[in-house]
Amino acid sequence: MNTRDRSGFTIVELTLVVLVASVVLTALYSVLISSQRAFSMERATVRTNQVMRAGMDVLFGELREISPQQGDLLSMNDDTVTLRAGRAFGVVCEVTSPFPIYHLRVRKIGDGFVAGDSVFLFADNNIRRVGDDVWVPGVVRSSSVSGNCGGDVSQVVQVAAPIAHMTDSVSLGAELRAYKSYTYGLMRMYFGETYLARWQPGVGNYEALVGPLDPDGLSFVYRDSTGAETTNRYQVRQITVTLRSSSPVRGLDGERLADSLTTTIYTRN
């Protein structure tokens, strides 16, 4: 009776295979975990940067348009700023009635004017002199779309102004600006995160804009034309804004990922 040879793995060989496979799987798992952690860190960093850039875009757009000399900067603090923000703009192409109720035909640029808008109307007074030019405050009593100015859609606007000026002080080409007052600062949301927000002083209407930011993630420094810090809101010529944001994701050093963005914004003078 012939006996056939039977081949197979010994215990030692199986043990070696298991050990090698364990080492390979452990290495692959470590690479996977490291890659996932690097991806999470990169995603958190990108998100943090995007939040700060978006917040800076909002503040840059508003602060770049204000004129502290003309009173657009209403109040300034280390972590909040209150300003008069433009919301509509037009150019006068016809004046049919002077003070106290100006009847104007205006070529609107962007959003139109509506009744109740607070506005400033440019009064040139003597066209040969610059020092007597002023912005006359007023309130829109009524407005309607009617006709055109140079081919563009126009509005007929009635503006009640409390300050009298010469009959010819508001002439063709004068600017009419509507504005609202806003405070920009940080607001803690109901779910615990802090957002850049704005609201109308004395009115409320809080509006979350960009976030999340750190609880102390917004600061302002106000400087005059020489670059020196100033507390006089009429002398402000540049505003340095800093935004700070962090992520719950932790870096290689075990600390939470955090970054900041600082920009100096020059105001309209």
C-alpha positions as a Markdown table, in Angstrom:
| # | Residue | x | y | z |
|---|---|---|---|---|
| 1 | Met | 0.0 | 0.0 | 0.0 |
| 2 | Asn | 1.5 | 3.3 | -1.2 |
| 3 | Thr | 1.3 | 6.4 | 1.0 |
| 4 | Arg | 1.0 | 9.7 | -0.8 |
| 5 | Asp | 3.0 | 12.7 | 0.5 |
| 6 | Arg | 0.8 | 15.4 | 2.0 |
| 7 | Ser | 2.1 | 19.0 | 2.0 |
| 8 | Gly | 0.9 | 21.9 | 4.2 |
| 9 | Phe | 1.8 | 24.9 | 6.5 |
| 10 | Thr | 3.5 | 24.4 | 9.7 |
| 11 | Ile | 2.5 | 26.2 | 12.8 |
| 12 | Val | 5.7 | 28.3 | 12.6 |
| 13 | Glu | 4.9 | 29.3 | 9.0 |
| 14 | Leu | 1.3 | 30.3 | 9.9 |
| 15 | Thr | 2.6 | 32.3 | 12.8 |
| 16 | Leu | 5.0 | 34.2 | 10.5 |
| 17 | Val | 2.3 | 34.9 | 8.0 |
| 18 | Val | 0.0 | 36.3 | 10.7 |
| 19 | Leu | 2.7 | 38.4 | 12.1 |
| 20 | Val | 3.7 | 39.9 | 8.7 |
| 21 | Ala | 0.0 | 40.5 | 7.9 |
| 22 | Ser | -0.5 | 42.2 | 11.2 |
| 23 | Val | 2.5 | 44.5 | 10.6 |
| 24 | Val | 1.3 | 45.4 | 7.1 |
| 25 | Leu | -2.2 | 46.1 | 8.3 |
| 26 | Thr | -1.0 | 48.1 | 11.2 |
| 27 | Ala | 1.2 | 50.2 | 8.9 |
| 28 | Leu | -1.7 | 50.7 | 6.5 |
| 29 | Tyr | -4.0 | 51.7 | 9.4 |
| 30 | Ser | -1.4 | 54.2 | 10.6 |
| 31 | Val | -1.1 | 55.7 | 7.1 |
| 32 | Leu | -4.9 | 55.9 | 6.9 |
| 33 | Ile | -5.3 | 57.6 | 10.3 |
| 34 | Ser | -2.5 | 60.0 | 9.5 |
| 35 | Ser | -4.0 | 60.8 | 6.1 |
| 36 | Gln | -7.5 | 61.3 | 7.7 |
| 37 | Arg | -6.0 | 63.6 | 10.3 |
| 38 | Ala | -4.0 | 65.6 | 7.8 |
| 39 | Phe | -7.2 | 65.9 | 5.7 |
| 40 | Ser | -9.2 | 67.1 | 8.7 |
| 41 | Met | -6.5 | 69.6 | 9.6 |
| 42 | Glu | -6.4 | 70.9 | 6.1 |
| 43 | Arg | -10.2 | 71.2 | 5.8 |
| 44 | Ala | -10.3 | 73.0 | 9.2 |
| 45 | Thr | -7.6 | 75.4 | 8.1 |
| 46 | Val | -9.3 | 76.2 | 4.8 |
| 47 | Arg | -12.6 | 76.7 | 6.5 |
| 48 | Thr | -11.1 | 79.1 | 9.1 |
| 49 | Asn | -9.4 | 81.1 | 6.4 |
| 50 | Gln | -12.6 | 81.3 | 4.4 |
| 51 | Val | -14.5 | 82.6 | 7.4 |
| 52 | Met | -12.0 | 85.3 | 8.1 |
| 53 | Arg | -11.8 | 86.4 | 4.4 |
| 54 | Ala | -15.6 | 86.5 | 4.1 |
| 55 | Gly | -15.8 | 88.6 | 7.3 |
| 56 | Met | -13.0 | 90.9 | 6.1 |
| 57 | Asp | -14.8 | 91.4 | 2.8 |
| 58 | Val | -17.9 | 92.5 | 4.6 |
| 59 | Leu | -16.1 | 95.0 | 6.8 |
| 60 | Phe | -13.9 | 96.2 | 4.0 |
| 61 | Gly | -16.9 | 97.0 | 1.8 |
| 62 | Glu | -18.6 | 99.0 | 4.5 |
| 63 | Leu | -15.6 | 100.8 | 6.0 |
| 64 | Arg | -14.0 | 101.7 | 2.7 |
| 65 | Glu | -17.1 | 103.8 | 1.8 |
| 66 | Ile | -17.5 | 105.9 | 4.9 |
| 67 | Ser | -16.2 | 109.4 | 5.3 |
| 68 | Pro | -15.3 | 110.2 | 8.9 |
| 69 | Gln | -14.9 | 113.9 | 8.0 |
| 70 | Gln | -18.6 | 114.0 | 7.0 |
| 71 | Gly | -19.7 | 112.2 | 10.1 |
| 72 | Asp | -20.2 | 108.7 | 8.7 |
| 73 | Leu | -18.3 | 107.2 | 11.6 |
| 74 | Leu | -20.9 | 107.4 | 14.4 |
| 75 | Ser | -19.0 | 105.7 | 17.2 |
| 76 | Met | -15.9 | 103.6 | 17.6 |
| 77 | Asn | -14.8 | 101.0 | 20.2 |
| 78 | Asp | -12.2 | 98.3 | 20.4 |
| 79 | Asp | -14.6 | 95.5 | 19.4 |
| 80 | Thr | -17.5 | 97.4 | 17.7 |
| 81 | Val | -17.9 | 100.2 | 15.2 |
| 82 | Thr | -21.1 | 102.1 | 14.3 |
| 83 | Leu | -21.3 | 103.8 | 10.9 |
| 84 | Arg | -23.6 | 105.4 | 8.5 |
| 85 | Ala | -23.7 | 102.9 | 5.6 |
| 86 | Gly | -24.8 | 103.9 | 2.1 |
| 87 | Arg | -27.7 | 102.0 | 0.7 |
| 88 | Ala | -28.8 | 103.9 | -2.4 |
| 89 | Phe | -27.2 | 106.4 | -4.7 |
| 90 | Gly | -28.6 | 108.8 | -7.4 |
| 91 | Val | -27.6 | 111.8 | -9.5 |
| 92 | Val | -30.0 | 114.8 | -9.8 |
| 93 | Cys | -31.0 | 115.5 | -13.3 |
| 94 | Glu | -33.9 | 118.0 | -12.6 |
| 95 | Val | -34.8 | 120.3 | -9.7 |
| 96 | Thr | -38.4 | 121.5 | -9.8 |
| 97 | Ser | -38.8 | 122.8 | -6.3 |
| 98 | Pro | -36.2 | 124.1 | -3.8 |
| 99 | Phe | -36.2 | 124.2 | 0.1 |
| 100 | Pro | -38.0 | 123.1 | 2.2 |
| 101 | Ile | -39.4 | 120.3 | 0.1 |
| 102 | Tyr | -37.0 | 119.5 | -2.7 |
| 103 | His | -38.7 | 117.9 | -5.8 |
| 104 | Leu | -36.0 | 116.1 | -7.7 |
| 105 | Arg | -35.7 | 113.9 | -10.7 |
| 106 | Val | -32.9 | 111.4 | -9.9 |
| 107 | Arg | -31.1 | 108.9 | -12.0 |
| 108 | Lys | -30.8 | 106.0 | -9.6 |
| 109 | Ile | -27.8 | 103.8 | -9.5 |
| 110 | Gly | -28.4 | 100.5 | -7.8 |
| 111 | Asp | -31.3 | 100.3 | -5.3 |
| 112 | Gly | -34.0 | 103.0 | -5.6 |
| 113 | Phe | -35.2 | 105.5 | -2.9 |
| 114 | Val | -38.3 | 104.8 | -0.8 |
| 115 | Ala | -40.3 | 106.9 | 1.5 |
| 116 | Gly | -38.8 | 107.2 | 4.9 |
| 117 | Asp | -35.2 | 106.9 | 3.7 |
| 118 | Ser | -32.7 | 109.1 | 5.5 |
| 119 | Val | -30.6 | 110.9 | 2.9 |
| 120 | Phe | -27.9 | 113.4 | 2.2 |
| 121 | Leu | -28.3 | 115.8 | -0.7 |
| 122 | Phe | -25.2 | 117.6 | -2.0 |
| 123 | Ala | -25.5 | 121.4 | -2.0 |
| 124 | Asp | -22.8 | 123.1 | -4.2 |
| 125 | Asn | -23.7 | 126.6 | -3.2 |
| 126 | Asn | -21.1 | 128.8 | -5.0 |
| 127 | Ile | -19.6 | 126.6 | -7.8 |
| 128 | Arg | -16.4 | 128.7 | -7.7 |
| 129 | Arg | -15.8 | 127.9 | -4.0 |
| 130 | Val | -15.1 | 124.5 | -2.4 |
| 131 | Gly | -15.3 | 125.5 | 1.2 |
| 132 | Asp | -19.0 | 126.2 | 1.2 |
| 133 | Asp | -20.1 | 122.8 | -0.2 |
| 134 | Val | -22.2 | 120.8 | 2.2 |
| 135 | Trp | -24.3 | 117.6 | 2.5 |
| 136 | Val | -27.9 | 118.6 | 3.4 |
| 137 | Pro | -29.6 | 116.0 | 5.6 |
| 138 | Gly | -33.2 | 115.1 | 4.8 |
| 139 | Val | -35.9 | 112.5 | 4.7 |
| 140 | Val | -37.6 | 111.1 | 1.6 |
| 141 | Arg | -41.3 | 111.9 | 1.8 |
| 142 | Ser | -42.3 | 110.1 | -1.4 |
| 143 | Ser | -40.8 | 108.6 | -4.5 |
| 144 | Ser | -42.1 | 107.2 | -7.8 |
| 145 | Val | -40.5 | 105.8 | -11.0 |
| 146 | Ser | -41.1 | 108.2 | -13.8 |
| 147 | Gly | -39.4 | 109.0 | -17.1 |
| 148 | Asn | -35.7 | 108.9 | -17.5 |
| 149 | Cys | -32.5 | 110.8 | -17.1 |
| 150 | Gly | -30.3 | 110.5 | -20.1 |
| 151 | Gly | -31.9 | 107.3 | -21.1 |
| 152 | Asp | -31.7 | 105.7 | -17.7 |
| 153 | Val | -34.7 | 105.0 | -15.5 |
| 154 | Ser | -35.3 | 107.8 | -13.0 |
| 155 | Gln | -37.3 | 108.5 | -9.9 |
| 156 | Val | -39.2 | 111.6 | -8.8 |
| 157 | Val | -38.2 | 112.1 | -5.2 |
| 158 | Gln | -39.5 | 114.5 | -2.6 |
| 159 | Val | -36.9 | 115.3 | 0.1 |
| 160 | Ala | -37.8 | 117.3 | 3.2 |
| 161 | Ala | -34.7 | 119.1 | 4.4 |
| 162 | Pro | -34.5 | 121.0 | 7.7 |
| 163 | Ile | -31.7 | 123.3 | 6.6 |
| 164 | Ala | -32.3 | 126.1 | 4.1 |
| 165 | His | -29.8 | 126.8 | 1.4 |
| 166 | Met | -29.6 | 129.1 | -1.6 |
| 167 | Thr | -32.2 | 128.3 | -4.3 |
| 168 | Asp | -29.5 | 127.2 | -6.8 |
| 169 | Ser | -27.5 | 125.3 | -4.2 |
| 170 | Val | -28.8 | 121.9 | -5.4 |
| 171 | Ser | -28.0 | 121.8 | -9.1 |
| 172 | Leu | -27.9 | 119.2 | -11.9 |
| 173 | Gly | -25.4 | 116.5 | -11.2 |
| 174 | Ala | -25.8 | 116.8 | -7.4 |
| 175 | Glu | -25.6 | 113.5 | -5.5 |
| 176 | Leu | -28.3 | 112.0 | -3.4 |
| 177 | Arg | -27.4 | 109.3 | -0.9 |
| 178 | Ala | -29.6 | 107.2 | 1.3 |
| 179 | Tyr | -28.1 | 105.5 | 4.3 |
| 180 | Lys | -28.8 | 103.4 | 7.4 |
| 181 | Ser | -26.9 | 103.3 | 10.6 |
| 182 | Tyr | -25.4 | 99.9 | 11.6 |
| 183 | Thr | -23.2 | 98.6 | 14.4 |
| 184 | Tyr | -20.8 | 95.8 | 13.5 |
| 185 | Gly | -19.6 | 93.5 | 16.3 |
| 186 | Leu | -19.7 | 90.0 | 17.6 |
| 187 | Met | -22.9 | 88.1 | 18.5 |
| 188 | Arg | -23.1 | 84.9 | 20.4 |
| 189 | Met | -25.6 | 82.6 | 18.7 |
| 190 | Tyr | -28.1 | 80.4 | 20.5 |
| 191 | Phe | -26.1 | 77.3 | 19.7 |
| 192 | Gly | -23.0 | 78.7 | 21.4 |
| 193 | Glu | -20.9 | 79.9 | 18.5 |
| 194 | Thr | -19.8 | 83.5 | 17.9 |
| 195 | Tyr | -20.5 | 85.3 | 14.6 |
| 196 | Leu | -19.8 | 88.6 | 13.1 |
| 197 | Ala | -23.1 | 90.5 | 13.1 |
| 198 | Arg | -24.7 | 93.8 | 12.5 |
| 199 | Trp | -27.7 | 95.6 | 14.0 |
| 200 | Gln | -29.3 | 99.0 | 13.9 |
| 201 | Pro | -28.5 | 101.1 | 17.0 |
| 202 | Gly | -31.6 | 101.4 | 19.2 |
| 203 | Val | -33.6 | 99.2 | 16.9 |
| 204 | Gly | -32.1 | 95.7 | 17.2 |
| 205 | Asn | -32.7 | 93.5 | 14.1 |
| 206 | Tyr | -29.6 | 91.5 | 14.8 |
| 207 | Glu | -28.3 | 89.9 | 11.6 |
| 208 | Ala | -25.6 | 87.2 | 11.8 |
| 209 | Leu | -23.2 | 87.6 | 8.8 |
| 210 | Val | -20.1 | 85.4 | 9.0 |
| 211 | Gly | -18.8 | 82.8 | 11.5 |
| 212 | Pro | -17.8 | 81.1 | 13.6 |
| 213 | Leu | -15.2 | 83.4 | 15.1 |
| 214 | Asp | -13.5 | 83.4 | 18.5 |
| 215 | Pro | -15.4 | 85.1 | 21.4 |
| 216 | Asp | -12.7 | 87.8 | 21.2 |
| 217 | Gly | -12.3 | 87.4 | 17.5 |
| 218 | Leu | -12.8 | 91.0 | 16.3 |
| 219 | Ser | -10.9 | 94.1 | 17.1 |
| 220 | Phe | -10.5 | 97.6 | 15.7 |
| 221 | Val | -7.7 | 100.2 | 15.8 |
| 222 | Tyr | -8.4 | 103.7 | 14.6 |
| 223 | Arg | -5.6 | 105.9 | 13.1 |
| 224 | Asp | -5.3 | 109.4 | 11.7 |
| 225 | Ser | -3.5 | 110.5 | 8.6 |
| 226 | Thr | -0.1 | 110.1 | 10.2 |
| 227 | Gly | -0.8 | 106.5 | 11.3 |
| 228 | Ala | -1.1 | 107.4 | 15.0 |
| 229 | Glu | -4.0 | 106.0 | 17.0 |
| 230 | Thr | -6.8 | 108.5 | 17.6 |
| 231 | Thr | -10.0 | 108.6 | 19.6 |
| 232 | Asn | -11.4 | 111.5 | 17.5 |
| 233 | Arg | -13.9 | 109.9 | 15.1 |
| 234 | Tyr | -13.6 | 112.9 | 12.6 |
| 235 | Gln | -9.8 | 112.4 | 12.3 |
| 236 | Val | -9.9 | 108.7 | 11.5 |
| 237 | Arg | -8.3 | 108.0 | 8.1 |
| 238 | Gln | -7.5 | 104.3 | 8.4 |
| 239 | Ile | -9.0 | 101.5 | 10.5 |
| 240 | Thr | -7.0 | 98.3 | 11.3 |
| 241 | Val | -9.3 | 95.3 | 11.6 |
| 242 | Thr | -8.2 | 92.0 | 13.1 |
| 243 | Leu | -10.3 | 88.8 | 12.9 |
| 244 | Arg | -9.5 | 85.6 | 14.8 |
| 245 | Ser | -11.0 | 82.2 | 14.4 |
| 246 | Ser | -10.1 | 78.7 | 15.7 |
| 247 | Ser | -11.3 | 75.2 | 15.1 |
| 248 | Pro | -12.1 | 72.2 | 17.4 |
| 249 | Val | -9.7 | 70.2 | 15.3 |
| 250 | Arg | -6.3 | 69.9 | 16.9 |
| 251 | Gly | -2.9 | 70.1 | 15.2 |
| 252 | Leu | 0.2 | 67.9 | 15.6 |
| 253 | Asp | 1.1 | 69.8 | 18.8 |
| 254 | Gly | -2.2 | 69.0 | 20.4 |
| 255 | Glu | -3.4 | 72.6 | 20.3 |
| 256 | Arg | -6.6 | 73.8 | 18.5 |
| 257 | Leu | -6.0 | 75.1 | 15.0 |
| 258 | Ala | -6.3 | 78.9 | 15.1 |
| 259 | Asp | -5.4 | 81.8 | 12.8 |
| 260 | Ser | -5.9 | 85.5 | 12.5 |
| 261 | Leu | -6.2 | 88.0 | 9.6 |
| 262 | Thr | -5.3 | 91.7 | 9.9 |
| 263 | Thr | -6.1 | 94.4 | 7.3 |
| 264 | Thr | -5.8 | 98.1 | 7.3 |
| 265 | Ile | -8.7 | 99.8 | 5.6 |
| 266 | Tyr | -8.4 | 103.4 | 4.3 |
| 267 | Thr | -11.7 | 105.4 | 4.5 |
| 268 | Arg | -13.2 | 107.6 | 1.9 |
| 269 | Asn | -12.2 | 111.3 | 2.6 |
